[in-house]
Tab-separated table of N, CA, C and O in Angstrom:
chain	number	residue	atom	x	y	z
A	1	UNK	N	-0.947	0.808	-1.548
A	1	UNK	CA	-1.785	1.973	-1.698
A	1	UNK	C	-2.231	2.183	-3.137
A	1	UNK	O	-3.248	2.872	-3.221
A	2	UNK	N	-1.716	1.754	-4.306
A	2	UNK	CA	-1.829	2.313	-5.436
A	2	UNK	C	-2.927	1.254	-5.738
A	2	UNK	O	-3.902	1.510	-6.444
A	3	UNK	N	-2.695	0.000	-5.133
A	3	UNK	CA	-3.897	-1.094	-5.419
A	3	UNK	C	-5.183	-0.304	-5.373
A	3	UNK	O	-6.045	-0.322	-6.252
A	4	UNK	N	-5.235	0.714	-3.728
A	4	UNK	CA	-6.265	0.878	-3.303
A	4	UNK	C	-6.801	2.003	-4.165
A	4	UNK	O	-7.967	1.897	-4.545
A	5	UNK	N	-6.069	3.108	-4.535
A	5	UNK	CA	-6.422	4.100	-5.196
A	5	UNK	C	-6.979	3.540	-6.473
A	5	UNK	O	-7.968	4.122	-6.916
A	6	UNK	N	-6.379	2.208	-7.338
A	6	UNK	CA	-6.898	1.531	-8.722
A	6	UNK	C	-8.467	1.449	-8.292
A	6	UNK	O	-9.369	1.920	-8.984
A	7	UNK	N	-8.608	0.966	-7.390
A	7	UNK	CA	-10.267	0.303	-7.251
A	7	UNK	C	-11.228	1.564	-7.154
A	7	UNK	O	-12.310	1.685	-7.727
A	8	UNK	N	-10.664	2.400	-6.384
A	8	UNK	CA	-11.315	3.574	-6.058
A	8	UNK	C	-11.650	4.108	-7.324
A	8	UNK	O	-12.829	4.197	-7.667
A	9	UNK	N	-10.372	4.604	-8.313
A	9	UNK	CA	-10.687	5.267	-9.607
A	9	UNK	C	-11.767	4.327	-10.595
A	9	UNK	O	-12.815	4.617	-11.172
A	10	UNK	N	-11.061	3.212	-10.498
A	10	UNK	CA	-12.039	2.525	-11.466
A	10	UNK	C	-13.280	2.473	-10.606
A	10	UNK	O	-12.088	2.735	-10.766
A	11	UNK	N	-14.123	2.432	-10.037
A	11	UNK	CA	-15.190	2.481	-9.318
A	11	UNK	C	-15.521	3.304	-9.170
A	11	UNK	O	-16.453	3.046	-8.408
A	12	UNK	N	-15.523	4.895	-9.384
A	12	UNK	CA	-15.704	6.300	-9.971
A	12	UNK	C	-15.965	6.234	-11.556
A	12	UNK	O	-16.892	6.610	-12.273
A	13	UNK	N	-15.017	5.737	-11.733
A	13	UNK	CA	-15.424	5.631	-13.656
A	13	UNK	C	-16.445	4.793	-14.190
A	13	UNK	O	-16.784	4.878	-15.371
A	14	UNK	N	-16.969	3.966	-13.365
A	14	UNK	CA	-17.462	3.178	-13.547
A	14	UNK	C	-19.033	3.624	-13.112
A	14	UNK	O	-19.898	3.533	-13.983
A	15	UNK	N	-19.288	3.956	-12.185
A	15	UNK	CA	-20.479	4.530	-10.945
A	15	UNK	C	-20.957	6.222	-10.994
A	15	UNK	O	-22.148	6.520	-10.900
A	16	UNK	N	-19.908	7.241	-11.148
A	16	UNK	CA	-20.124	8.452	-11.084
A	16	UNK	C	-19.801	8.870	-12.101
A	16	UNK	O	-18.729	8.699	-12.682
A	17	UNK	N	-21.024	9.675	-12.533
A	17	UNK	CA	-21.287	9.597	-14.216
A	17	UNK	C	-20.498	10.747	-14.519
A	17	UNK	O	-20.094	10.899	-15.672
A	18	UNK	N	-20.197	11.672	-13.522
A	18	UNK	CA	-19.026	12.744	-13.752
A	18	UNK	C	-17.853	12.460	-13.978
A	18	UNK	O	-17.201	13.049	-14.841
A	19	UNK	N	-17.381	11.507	-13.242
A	19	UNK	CA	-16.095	11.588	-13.480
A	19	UNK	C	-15.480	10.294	-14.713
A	19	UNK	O	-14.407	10.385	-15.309
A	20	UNK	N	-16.346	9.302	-14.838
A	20	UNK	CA	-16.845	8.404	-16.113
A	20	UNK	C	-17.086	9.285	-17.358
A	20	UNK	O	-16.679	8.731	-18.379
A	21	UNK	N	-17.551	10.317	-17.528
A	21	UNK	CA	-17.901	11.251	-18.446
A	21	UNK	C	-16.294	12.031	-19.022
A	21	UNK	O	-15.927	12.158	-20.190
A	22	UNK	N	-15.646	12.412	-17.902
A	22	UNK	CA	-15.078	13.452	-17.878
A	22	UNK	C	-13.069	13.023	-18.224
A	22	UNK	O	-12.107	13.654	-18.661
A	23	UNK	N	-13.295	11.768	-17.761
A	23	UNK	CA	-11.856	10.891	-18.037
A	23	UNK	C	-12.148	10.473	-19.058
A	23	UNK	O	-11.105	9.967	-19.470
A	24	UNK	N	-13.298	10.258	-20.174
A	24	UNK	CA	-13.265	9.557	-21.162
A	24	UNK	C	-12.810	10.664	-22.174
A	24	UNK	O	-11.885	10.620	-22.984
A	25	UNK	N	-13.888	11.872	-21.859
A	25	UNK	CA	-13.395	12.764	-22.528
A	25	UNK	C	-11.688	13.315	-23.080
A	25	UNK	O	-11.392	13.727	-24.201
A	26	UNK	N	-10.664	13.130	-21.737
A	26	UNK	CA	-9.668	13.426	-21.176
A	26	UNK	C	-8.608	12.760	-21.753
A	26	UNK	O	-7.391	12.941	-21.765
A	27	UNK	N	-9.849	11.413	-22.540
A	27	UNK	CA	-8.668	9.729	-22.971
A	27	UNK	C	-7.863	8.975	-21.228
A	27	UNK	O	-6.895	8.226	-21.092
A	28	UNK	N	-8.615	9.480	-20.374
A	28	UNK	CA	-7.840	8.383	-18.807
A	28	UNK	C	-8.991	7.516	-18.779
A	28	UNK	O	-10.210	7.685	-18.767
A	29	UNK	N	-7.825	6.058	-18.771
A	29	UNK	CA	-8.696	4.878	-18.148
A	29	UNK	C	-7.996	4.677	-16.924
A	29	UNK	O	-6.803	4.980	-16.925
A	30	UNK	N	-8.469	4.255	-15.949
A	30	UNK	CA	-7.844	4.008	-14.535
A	30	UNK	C	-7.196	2.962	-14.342
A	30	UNK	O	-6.698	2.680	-13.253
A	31	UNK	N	-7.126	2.320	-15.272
A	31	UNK	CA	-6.313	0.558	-15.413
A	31	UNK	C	-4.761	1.234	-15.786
A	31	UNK	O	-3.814	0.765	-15.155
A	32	UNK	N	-4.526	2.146	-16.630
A	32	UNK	CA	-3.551	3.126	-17.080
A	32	UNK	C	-2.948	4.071	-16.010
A	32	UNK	O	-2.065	4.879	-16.295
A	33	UNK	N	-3.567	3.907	-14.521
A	33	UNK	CA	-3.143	5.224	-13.452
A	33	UNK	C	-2.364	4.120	-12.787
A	33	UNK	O	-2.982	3.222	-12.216
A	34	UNK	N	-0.783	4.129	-12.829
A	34	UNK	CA	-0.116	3.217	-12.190
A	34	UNK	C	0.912	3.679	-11.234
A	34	UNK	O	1.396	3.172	-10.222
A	35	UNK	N	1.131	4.979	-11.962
A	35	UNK	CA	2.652	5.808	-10.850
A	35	UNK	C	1.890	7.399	-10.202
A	35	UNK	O	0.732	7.814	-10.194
A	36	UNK	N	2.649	7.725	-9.914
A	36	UNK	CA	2.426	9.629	-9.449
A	36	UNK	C	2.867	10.510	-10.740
A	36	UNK	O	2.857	11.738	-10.651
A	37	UNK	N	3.157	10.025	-11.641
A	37	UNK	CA	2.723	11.011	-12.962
A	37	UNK	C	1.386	10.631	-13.800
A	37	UNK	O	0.528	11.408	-14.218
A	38	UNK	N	1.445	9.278	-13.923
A	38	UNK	CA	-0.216	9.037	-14.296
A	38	UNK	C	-1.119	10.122	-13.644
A	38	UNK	O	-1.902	10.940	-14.128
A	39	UNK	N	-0.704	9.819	-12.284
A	39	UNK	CA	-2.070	10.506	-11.680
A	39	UNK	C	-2.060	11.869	-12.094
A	39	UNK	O	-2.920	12.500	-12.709
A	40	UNK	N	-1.020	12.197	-11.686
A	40	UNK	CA	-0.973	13.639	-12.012
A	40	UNK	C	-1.902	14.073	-13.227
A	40	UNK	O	-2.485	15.140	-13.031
A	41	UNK	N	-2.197	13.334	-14.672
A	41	UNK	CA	-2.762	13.875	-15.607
A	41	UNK	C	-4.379	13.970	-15.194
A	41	UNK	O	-5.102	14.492	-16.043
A	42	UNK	N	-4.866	13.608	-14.228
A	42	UNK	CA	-6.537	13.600	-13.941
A	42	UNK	C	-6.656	14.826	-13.881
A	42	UNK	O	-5.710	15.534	-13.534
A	43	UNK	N	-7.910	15.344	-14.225
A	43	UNK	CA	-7.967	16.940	-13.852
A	43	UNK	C	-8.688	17.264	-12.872
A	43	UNK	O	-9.780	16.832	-12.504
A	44	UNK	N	-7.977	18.102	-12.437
A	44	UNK	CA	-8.040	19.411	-11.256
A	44	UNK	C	-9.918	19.535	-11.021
A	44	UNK	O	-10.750	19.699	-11.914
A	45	UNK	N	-10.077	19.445	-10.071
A	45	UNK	CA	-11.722	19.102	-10.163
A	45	UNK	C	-12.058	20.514	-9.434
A	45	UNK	O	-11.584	20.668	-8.308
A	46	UNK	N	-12.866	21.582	-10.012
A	46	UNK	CA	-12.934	22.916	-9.623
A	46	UNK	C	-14.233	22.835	-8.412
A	46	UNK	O	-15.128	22.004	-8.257
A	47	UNK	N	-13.921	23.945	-7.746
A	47	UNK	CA	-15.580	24.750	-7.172
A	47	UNK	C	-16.635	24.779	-7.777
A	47	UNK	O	-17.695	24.210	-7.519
A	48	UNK	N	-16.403	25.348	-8.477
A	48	UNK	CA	-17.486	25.565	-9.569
A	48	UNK	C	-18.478	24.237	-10.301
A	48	UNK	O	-19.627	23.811	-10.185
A	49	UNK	N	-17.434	23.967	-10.978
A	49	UNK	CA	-17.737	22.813	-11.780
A	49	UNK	C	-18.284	21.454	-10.560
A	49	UNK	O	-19.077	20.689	-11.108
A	50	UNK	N	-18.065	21.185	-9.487
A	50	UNK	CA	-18.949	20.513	-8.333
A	50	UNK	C	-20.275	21.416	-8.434
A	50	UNK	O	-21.165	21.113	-9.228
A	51	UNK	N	-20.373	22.590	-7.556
A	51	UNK	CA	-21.295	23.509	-8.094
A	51	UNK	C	-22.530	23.022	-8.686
A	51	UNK	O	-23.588	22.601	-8.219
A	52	UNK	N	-21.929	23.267	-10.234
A	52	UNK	CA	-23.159	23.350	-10.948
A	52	UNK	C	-23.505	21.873	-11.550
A	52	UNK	O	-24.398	21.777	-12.392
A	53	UNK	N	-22.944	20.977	-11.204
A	53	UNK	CA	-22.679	19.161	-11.300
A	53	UNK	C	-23.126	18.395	-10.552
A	53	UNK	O	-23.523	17.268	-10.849
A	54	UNK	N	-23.127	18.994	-9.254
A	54	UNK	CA	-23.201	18.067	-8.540
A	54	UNK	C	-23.936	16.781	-8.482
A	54	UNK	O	-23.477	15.802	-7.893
A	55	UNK	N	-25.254	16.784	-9.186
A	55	UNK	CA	-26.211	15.475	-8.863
A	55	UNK	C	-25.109	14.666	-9.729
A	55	UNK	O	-25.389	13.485	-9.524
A	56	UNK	N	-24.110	14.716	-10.505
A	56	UNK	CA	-23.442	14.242	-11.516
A	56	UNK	C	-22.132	13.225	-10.468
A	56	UNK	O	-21.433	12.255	-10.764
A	57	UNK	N	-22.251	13.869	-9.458
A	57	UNK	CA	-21.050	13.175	-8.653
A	57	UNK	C	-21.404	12.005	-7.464
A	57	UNK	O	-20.548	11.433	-6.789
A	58	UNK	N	-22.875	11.790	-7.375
A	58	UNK	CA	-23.419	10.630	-7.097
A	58	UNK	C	-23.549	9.442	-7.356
A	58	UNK	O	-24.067	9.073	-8.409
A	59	UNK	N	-23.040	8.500	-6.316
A	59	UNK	CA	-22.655	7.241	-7.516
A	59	UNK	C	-23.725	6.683	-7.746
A	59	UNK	O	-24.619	7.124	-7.025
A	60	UNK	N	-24.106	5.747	-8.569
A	60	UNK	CA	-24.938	4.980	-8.834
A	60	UNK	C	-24.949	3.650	-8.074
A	60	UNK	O	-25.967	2.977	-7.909
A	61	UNK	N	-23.785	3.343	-7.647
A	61	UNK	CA	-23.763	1.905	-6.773
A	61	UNK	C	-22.479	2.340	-5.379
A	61	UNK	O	-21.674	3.270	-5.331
A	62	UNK	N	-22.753	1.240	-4.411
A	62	UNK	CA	-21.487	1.317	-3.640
A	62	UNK	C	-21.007	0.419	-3.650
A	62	UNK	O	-21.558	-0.681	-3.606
A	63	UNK	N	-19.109	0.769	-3.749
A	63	UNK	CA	-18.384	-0.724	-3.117
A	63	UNK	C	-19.217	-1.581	-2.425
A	63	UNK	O	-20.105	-1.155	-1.687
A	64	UNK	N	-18.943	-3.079	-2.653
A	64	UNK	CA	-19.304	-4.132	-1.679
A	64	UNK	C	-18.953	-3.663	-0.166
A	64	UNK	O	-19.702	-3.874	0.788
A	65	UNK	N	-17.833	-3.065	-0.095
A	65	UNK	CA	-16.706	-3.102	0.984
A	65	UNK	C	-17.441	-1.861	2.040
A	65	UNK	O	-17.408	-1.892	3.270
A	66	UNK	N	-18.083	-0.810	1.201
A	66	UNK	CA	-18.650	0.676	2.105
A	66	UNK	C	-20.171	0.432	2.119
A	66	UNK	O	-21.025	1.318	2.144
A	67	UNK	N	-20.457	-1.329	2.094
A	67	UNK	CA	-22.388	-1.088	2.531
A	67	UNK	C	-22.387	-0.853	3.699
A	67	UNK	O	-21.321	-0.922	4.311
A	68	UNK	N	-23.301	-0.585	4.202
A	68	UNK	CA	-23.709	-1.026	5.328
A	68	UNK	C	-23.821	-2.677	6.019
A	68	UNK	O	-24.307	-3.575	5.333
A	69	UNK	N	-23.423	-2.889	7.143
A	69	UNK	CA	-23.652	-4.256	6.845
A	69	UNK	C	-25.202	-4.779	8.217
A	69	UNK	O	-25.399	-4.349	9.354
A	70	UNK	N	-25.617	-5.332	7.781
A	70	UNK	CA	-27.110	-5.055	8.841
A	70	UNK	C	-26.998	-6.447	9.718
A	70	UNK	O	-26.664	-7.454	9.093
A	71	UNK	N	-27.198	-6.532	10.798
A	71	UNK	CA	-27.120	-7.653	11.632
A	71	UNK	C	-28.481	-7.881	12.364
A	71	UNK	O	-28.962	-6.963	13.027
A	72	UNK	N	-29.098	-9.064	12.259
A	72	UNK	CA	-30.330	-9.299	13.144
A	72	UNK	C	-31.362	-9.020	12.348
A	72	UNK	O	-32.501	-9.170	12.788
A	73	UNK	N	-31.096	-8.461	10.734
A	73	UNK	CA	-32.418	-8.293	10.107
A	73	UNK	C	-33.031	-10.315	9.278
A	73	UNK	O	-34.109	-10.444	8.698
């Protein structure tokens, strides 16, 4: 599981300019999120702050793994 959560974070940091923005700020790299206290230091992601962000939480690319995959085209 922690494999899976690595790819996920780094692929947020990498793609969604919010949360790439907001861990750098913070000093978290996701190569560094290895146990359940690592994680613990990410921050608390508010109402609000989605809110008034949001186009910010759109990724720019998707996993290989969540395309679509098209058959017969």
């Amino acid at each position: 599981q922690w494999g899976q959560l690595h790819t996920l974070l780094t692929h947020c940091a990498r793609h969604v300019p919010f949360y790439g923005r907001s861990w750098q700020e913070a000093g978290i790299r996701p190569d560094r999120i290895r146990d359940p206290d690592d994680f613990r230091r990410l921050p608390i992601l508010g109402r609000r702050t989605y809110q008034e962000q949001s186009a910010d939480f759109r990724a720019a690319a998707l996993p290989l793994r969540a395309r679509p995959q098209l058959q017969g085209v």
